[in-house]
């Protein structure tokens, strides 16, 4: 059994704060600052350029990728770190489109994180007018996987409501229809068990600064299924994805397997911070995490609904249909969230009316949930109407 | 006058090392580790998600860009940080090509850093078979700027020999011929004064982990000339380049000016390390730096040529034609460089026979140069023939 009291003790959490926004930016692992300081002074400071080999900087992108692979059900040596999630989306969709050249449609849904849609819009504009991004409601994705779809690109867990797509079913349906899949795991990696290999996903991407706790701007990851790894052409063909980067040849030759998805020089300081976070993850069983996450979310829903009838559940009630967050709709949600933050309960707000709370068993427990609900109730009963954000809004409307 | 003794005192340099590889990875600014530790504990640790506003994380990409702008002669608010240099090359060339749609040729030279060529090869393959990357010798670039060239993409300073292109003349010639320019400043930014505005450069890109000393994997920068800034379409259209990222709209609208060249979440930890390095740069006059750099390079050339007739100068003898590095050709250069590194003189080797030495007035002075030459002489006279790398090679050939 995962010892979540032990993992909680491995984070520096500020006094008086109940942090329910780890789905946006995870908190600081206690060990991270010393790990980074050590990397800076003992490796960069003392080894200088030789750190690339001596300190293993060049291998970090694959070494860390393999530690994340376990959390998302990926095969060994098929996940690599680097860049940002948006860049990794571009790489994945560009490669997938080329592998399905007779088709020109990318299918996605309007619950996807906007950056994924923007990136594909930019890519398709470069590729030509015959390409199309087709965006449908999340509920009707399955029936829209028609035989002109080249790539199905979805974020598994909706960033606003936590609604979870069925990766296995949708991937199978895409394959039946002759489409490839790109799964964005931004709100999945570290939030719930993912089984990329079992689902036969083609490509997957994700970030590390949310549930994985790598710090602001931590590197992203990309997964390419073993059956595609030697086939996919990297559109962003940078030197570290070359078969022999230090031969300094004039022509690009893609590196072996996932290595070709490297682009430029890896962000070693951010990767070091991520390594400290992965030391915590290495102690976590994902099934335990999932059970605890559902328990915390269910508790929050039950207690909020009992205490605050004004708040309307925006997330699926069934834990199996949800990621690791709970959202409520409330017309004065912005003001309410400001009031909550002032009281030390940190969630966030997404327009027009979503109050969003992330539950992260690594450092949030049932006592935190109950304490948070007490403050939510108090805010809804007392504080809200005195809140500046509410008064400003009331003055305008 | 810039006080280079003062800047030297602001770096942590290991005892017994003369570091002549700052053109590959700059050393650790003494203040960087505390800056980063403070950012991690006081900002990330305590502010958590609110750090994006409270600690100014979201503005760092432009704030740091403006500090770099001074070093490269860019107009204010036209340089932005993020991603890696290879990604920034992709952005710049993709935008420039679209702004010159009737032409399909990117002209570059075989002295360019391979990643730039690789990235363009990848981009052009995505764009279609009608596009061509034309690679010529550096000496004949000017005469090859024909009227079918859409984009002239050059690295100002050759990474192997330090040979410097004439940015002003080549840019003018490109413009006369109807081409746009993309200048890679990897070996220029922090190495010599650059005058992007005065040269009327269109796009420029560069990295920060070499002469600017941001640490391994520090973020890159991109410059877009003011006249293009509202025109250039970002091919990598990520959410932070959107006009209103936090409106979470479904369709991409490019942000204002250089802001649209943002892609994903900025690497705040690496940017913080870069800020510590920029505190040193803020004290440096680029004309002083250039004078000192040429003086150090000239001294090294003169002393090495006097002491080691086996070493053949591979860099331009005229300081005005050079960046801030000096290279010598030597058949046993690999073994010689290994021997030098063992003796604490850190330069590097580029196949087949280039021994490369970077001169960085911020932390290298004339005494260091003389001490380095004494060791070079000693290695060439005594150590080399006992060196493992030499003996292995001798055993094979």
Coordinates of N, CA and C in Angstrom, one line a residue, chain B residues 164-290:
Chain B
X164 N 33.2 35.2 -39.2 CA 32.0 36.0 -39.0 C 31.5 36.5 -40.3
X165 N 30.2 36.3 -40.5 CA 29.5 36.9 -41.7 C 29.3 38.4 -41.5
X166 N 29.2 39.1 -42.6 CA 28.9 40.6 -42.5 C 27.4 40.7 -42.6
X167 N 26.8 40.9 -41.4 CA 25.4 40.9 -41.3 C 24.7 42.0 -42.1
X168 N 25.4 43.2 -42.0 CA 24.8 44.3 -42.6 C 24.8 44.2 -44.1
X169 N 25.9 43.8 -44.7 CA 26.0 43.7 -46.1 C 25.1 42.6 -46.7
X170 N 25.1 41.5 -46.0 CA 24.4 40.3 -46.5 C 22.9 40.6 -46.4
X171 N 22.5 41.3 -45.3 CA 21.1 41.6 -45.1 C 20.6 42.5 -46.2
X172 N 21.4 43.6 -46.5 CA 21.1 44.5 -47.5 C 21.0 43.8 -48.9
X173 N 21.9 42.9 -49.1 CA 21.9 42.2 -50.4 C 20.7 41.3 -50.5
X174 N 20.3 40.7 -49.4 CA 19.1 39.9 -49.4 C 17.9 40.7 -49.7
X175 N 17.8 41.8 -49.0 CA 16.6 42.7 -49.3 C 16.5 43.2 -50.7
X176 N 17.7 43.6 -51.2 CA 17.7 44.0 -52.7 C 17.2 42.9 -53.6
X177 N 17.5 41.7 -53.2 CA 17.1 40.6 -54.0 C 15.6 40.1 -53.7
X178 N 15.0 40.8 -52.7 CA 13.7 40.4 -52.4 C 13.5 39.3 -51.4
X179 N 14.6 39.0 -50.6 CA 14.6 37.9 -49.7 C 14.5 38.5 -48.2
X180 N 14.0 37.7 -47.3 CA 14.0 38.0 -45.9 C 15.2 37.3 -45.2
X181 N 15.6 37.8 -44.1 CA 16.8 37.2 -43.4 C 16.4 36.6 -42.0
X182 N 17.0 35.5 -41.7 CA 16.9 34.9 -40.4 C 18.4 34.7 -39.9
X183 N 18.7 35.4 -38.9 CA 20.1 35.4 -38.3 C 20.1 34.6 -37.0
X184 N 21.0 33.6 -37.0 CA 21.2 32.8 -35.8 C 22.4 33.4 -35.0
X185 N 22.1 33.9 -33.8 CA 23.1 34.6 -33.0 C 23.7 33.7 -31.9
X186 N 23.7 32.4 -32.1 CA 24.2 31.5 -31.1 C 25.6 31.8 -30.6
X187 N 26.4 32.2 -31.5 CA 27.8 32.5 -31.2 C 28.1 34.0 -31.3
X188 N 27.0 34.8 -31.3 CA 27.1 36.2 -31.3 C 26.6 36.9 -30.0
X189 N 25.5 36.5 -29.6 CA 24.9 37.1 -28.4 C 25.8 36.9 -27.2
X190 N 26.3 38.0 -26.7 CA 27.2 38.0 -25.6 C 28.7 37.8 -26.0
X191 N 28.9 37.6 -27.3 CA 30.3 37.4 -27.8 C 30.8 38.7 -28.5
X192 N 29.9 39.4 -29.1 CA 30.3 40.7 -29.8 C 29.0 41.5 -29.9
X193 N 29.2 42.8 -30.2 CA 28.1 43.7 -30.3 C 27.3 43.3 -31.6
X194 N 26.0 43.2 -31.5 CA 25.2 42.9 -32.7 C 24.3 44.1 -32.9
X195 N 24.0 44.5 -34.1 CA 23.1 45.6 -34.3 C 22.0 45.2 -35.3
X196 N 21.1 44.5 -34.7 CA 20.0 44.0 -35.5 C 19.2 45.1 -36.2
X197 N 18.8 46.1 -35.4 CA 18.0 47.2 -35.9 C 18.8 47.9 -37.0
X198 N 20.1 48.2 -36.7 CA 20.9 48.9 -37.7 C 21.2 48.1 -39.0
X199 N 21.2 46.8 -38.9 CA 21.4 46.0 -40.0 C 20.1 45.7 -40.8
X200 N 19.0 46.1 -40.2 CA 17.6 45.9 -40.7 C 17.3 44.4 -40.8
X201 N 17.9 43.6 -39.9 CA 17.6 42.2 -39.9 C 16.1 42.0 -39.7
X202 N 15.6 40.9 -40.3 CA 14.2 40.6 -40.3 C 13.8 39.8 -39.1
X203 N 14.5 38.6 -38.9 CA 14.3 37.7 -37.8 C 15.7 37.4 -37.2
X204 N 15.7 37.1 -36.0 CA 17.0 36.6 -35.4 C 16.6 35.7 -34.2
X205 N 17.5 34.8 -34.0 CA 17.3 33.8 -32.9 C 18.6 33.5 -32.2
X206 N 18.6 33.0 -31.0 CA 19.8 32.7 -30.3 C 19.6 31.9 -29.1
X207 N 20.7 31.4 -28.5 CA 20.5 30.6 -27.3 C 21.2 31.4 -26.2
X208 N 21.0 31.0 -24.9 CA 21.5 31.7 -23.8 C 22.5 30.9 -22.9
X209 N 22.7 29.7 -23.3 CA 23.6 28.8 -22.4 C 25.1 28.9 -22.8
X210 N 25.4 29.6 -23.9 CA 26.8 29.8 -24.3 C 27.3 31.1 -23.6
X211 N 27.5 32.1 -24.4 CA 28.1 33.3 -23.9 C 27.2 34.0 -22.8
X212 N 25.9 33.8 -22.8 CA 25.1 34.5 -21.8 C 25.0 33.8 -20.5
X213 N 25.5 32.5 -20.4 CA 25.7 31.9 -19.1 C 24.4 31.6 -18.3
X214 N 23.4 31.1 -19.0 CA 22.1 30.8 -18.3 C 22.1 29.4 -17.7
X215 N 23.1 28.5 -18.1 CA 23.0 27.2 -17.6 C 22.5 26.2 -18.6
X216 N 22.8 24.9 -18.4 CA 22.5 23.9 -19.5 C 21.0 23.8 -19.8
X217 N 20.7 24.1 -21.0 CA 19.3 24.0 -21.5 C 18.5 25.3 -21.2
X218 N 19.2 26.4 -20.9 CA 18.5 27.7 -20.8 C 17.7 28.0 -22.0
X219 N 16.7 28.9 -21.8 CA 15.8 29.1 -22.9 C 16.4 30.0 -24.1
X220 N 15.9 29.8 -25.2 CA 16.3 30.5 -26.4 C 15.6 31.9 -26.5
X221 N 16.0 32.7 -27.5 CA 15.2 33.9 -27.8 C 14.9 34.1 -29.3
X222 N 13.9 34.9 -29.6 CA 13.6 35.2 -30.9 C 13.4 36.7 -31.0
X223 N 13.8 37.2 -32.1 CA 13.6 38.7 -32.5 C 12.8 38.7 -33.8
X224 N 11.8 39.6 -33.8 CA 11.1 39.9 -35.0 C 11.1 41.4 -35.2
X225 N 11.6 41.8 -36.4 CA 11.7 43.3 -36.6 C 10.3 43.9 -36.4
X226 N 10.3 45.1 -35.9 CA 9.0 45.8 -35.6 C 8.1 45.9 -36.9
X227 N 8.7 46.0 -38.1 CA 7.9 46.1 -39.3 C 7.2 44.8 -39.6
X228 N 7.7 43.7 -39.1 CA 7.1 42.4 -39.3 C 6.2 41.9 -38.1
X229 N 6.4 42.5 -37.0 CA 5.9 41.9 -35.8 C 4.4 41.6 -35.7
X230 N 3.7 42.5 -36.4 CA 2.2 42.3 -36.4 C 1.7 41.5 -37.7
X231 N 2.7 41.1 -38.5 CA 2.4 40.5 -39.8 C 2.7 39.0 -39.7
X232 N 3.9 38.7 -39.0 CA 4.3 37.3 -39.0 C 3.3 36.4 -38.4
X233 N 3.0 35.3 -39.1 CA 2.1 34.3 -38.5 C 2.9 33.2 -37.8
X234 N 2.6 33.0 -36.5 CA 3.3 31.9 -35.8 C 2.9 30.5 -36.3
X235 N 3.8 29.8 -36.9 CA 3.4 28.4 -37.3 C 3.2 27.5 -36.0
X236 N 3.9 27.8 -35.0 CA 3.8 27.1 -33.7 C 2.9 28.0 -32.8
X237 N 1.6 27.9 -33.1 CA 0.6 28.8 -32.4 C 0.1 28.2 -31.1
X238 N 0.9 28.4 -30.1 CA 0.5 27.9 -28.8 C -0.3 28.9 -28.0
X239 N -0.9 28.5 -26.9 CA -1.8 29.3 -26.2 C -1.2 30.6 -25.6
X240 N 0.1 30.6 -25.2 CA 0.6 31.8 -24.6 C 0.9 32.8 -25.7
X241 N 0.9 32.4 -27.0 CA 1.0 33.4 -28.1 C -0.3 33.9 -28.5
X242 N -1.4 33.5 -27.9 CA -2.7 33.9 -28.2 C -2.9 35.3 -27.7
X243 N -3.8 36.1 -28.4 CA -4.1 37.5 -27.9 C -4.7 37.5 -26.5
X244 N -5.4 36.5 -26.1 CA -6.0 36.4 -24.8 C -6.0 35.0 -24.3
X245 N -4.8 34.6 -23.8 CA -4.6 33.2 -23.4 C -5.6 32.7 -22.4
X246 N -6.0 33.5 -21.5 CA -6.8 33.1 -20.4 C -8.3 33.2 -20.7
X247 N -8.7 33.6 -21.9 CA -10.0 33.6 -22.4 C -10.4 32.2 -22.8
X248 N -9.4 31.3 -23.0 CA -9.6 29.9 -23.4 C -10.6 29.8 -24.6
X249 N -10.4 30.6 -25.6 CA -11.3 30.6 -26.8 C -10.9 29.3 -27.6
X250 N -11.7 28.9 -28.5 CA -11.4 27.7 -29.3 C -10.6 28.0 -30.5
X251 N -10.6 29.3 -31.0 CA -9.8 29.6 -32.2 C -8.6 30.5 -31.8
X252 N -7.5 30.3 -32.5 CA -6.3 31.0 -32.3 C -6.4 32.4 -32.9
X253 N -6.0 33.4 -32.1 CA -5.8 34.8 -32.6 C -4.4 35.2 -32.2
X254 N -3.5 35.6 -33.1 CA -2.1 35.9 -32.7 C -2.1 37.1 -31.7
X255 N -1.2 37.0 -30.7 CA -1.0 38.0 -29.7 C -0.3 39.2 -30.4
X256 N -0.2 40.3 -29.6 CA 0.4 41.5 -30.1 C 1.9 41.3 -30.3
X257 N 2.4 41.7 -31.5 CA 3.8 41.8 -31.8 C 4.5 40.5 -31.4
X258 N 5.6 40.7 -30.7 CA 6.5 39.6 -30.4 C 5.8 38.6 -29.5
X259 N 4.8 39.0 -28.7 CA 4.1 38.1 -27.8 C 3.6 36.8 -28.5
X260 N 3.3 37.0 -29.8 CA 2.7 35.8 -30.6 C 3.8 34.7 -30.8
X261 N 5.1 35.0 -30.5 CA 6.1 34.0 -30.7 C 6.3 33.2 -29.4
X262 N 5.5 33.5 -28.4 CA 5.5 32.5 -27.3 C 4.7 31.3 -27.7
X263 N 5.0 30.2 -27.1 CA 4.3 28.9 -27.5 C 3.6 28.4 -26.2
X264 N 4.4 27.7 -25.4 CA 3.8 27.1 -24.2 C 4.3 27.8 -22.9
X265 N 4.1 27.1 -21.8 CA 4.5 27.7 -20.5 C 6.0 27.9 -20.4
X266 N 6.4 29.1 -20.0 CA 7.8 29.4 -19.9 C 8.5 28.7 -18.8
X267 N 9.8 28.3 -19.0 CA 10.6 27.5 -18.1 C 11.1 28.5 -17.0
X268 N 10.3 28.7 -15.9 CA 10.6 29.7 -15.0 C 11.9 29.5 -14.2
X269 N 12.2 28.2 -13.9 CA 13.4 28.0 -13.1 C 14.6 28.4 -14.0
X270 N 14.6 27.9 -15.2 CA 15.8 28.3 -16.1 C 15.8 29.8 -16.4
X271 N 14.7 30.4 -16.5 CA 14.7 31.8 -16.7 C 15.2 32.6 -15.5
X272 N 15.0 32.0 -14.3 CA 15.5 32.7 -13.1 C 17.0 32.6 -13.1
X273 N 17.6 31.5 -13.5 CA 19.0 31.3 -13.6 C 19.6 32.3 -14.6
X274 N 18.9 32.5 -15.7 CA 19.3 33.4 -16.7 C 19.3 34.9 -16.2
X275 N 18.3 35.2 -15.3 CA 18.2 36.5 -14.8 C 19.5 36.9 -13.9
X276 N 19.9 35.9 -13.2 CA 21.2 36.1 -12.4 C 22.3 36.4 -13.4
X277 N 22.4 35.7 -14.5 CA 23.4 36.0 -15.5 C 23.3 37.3 -16.1
X278 N 22.0 37.8 -16.3 CA 21.8 39.1 -16.9 C 22.2 40.2 -16.0
X279 N 22.2 40.0 -14.7 CA 22.6 41.0 -13.7 C 24.1 41.3 -14.0
X280 N 24.9 40.3 -14.4 CA 26.3 40.6 -14.8 C 26.3 41.4 -16.1
X281 N 25.5 40.9 -17.1 CA 25.5 41.5 -18.4 C 25.1 43.0 -18.4
X282 N 24.2 43.3 -17.4 CA 23.7 44.7 -17.3 C 24.9 45.7 -17.0
X283 N 26.0 45.1 -16.5 CA 27.2 46.0 -16.2 C 28.2 46.1 -17.3
X284 N 27.9 45.4 -18.5 CA 28.9 45.3 -19.5 C 28.6 46.2 -20.7
X285 N 29.6 46.9 -21.1 CA 29.5 47.7 -22.4 C 30.0 46.8 -23.5
X286 N 29.2 46.6 -24.6 CA 29.5 45.7 -25.6 C 30.7 46.1 -26.4
X287 N 31.0 47.4 -26.5 CA 32.2 47.8 -27.2 C 33.4 47.4 -26.4
X288 N 33.4 47.6 -25.1 CA 34.5 47.2 -24.3 C 34.7 45.7 -24.4
X289 N 33.6 45.0 -24.4 CA 33.7 43.5 -24.4 C 34.4 43.1 -25.7
X290 N 34.0 43.8 -26.8 CA 34.5 43.4 -28.1 C 36.1 43.7 -28.2

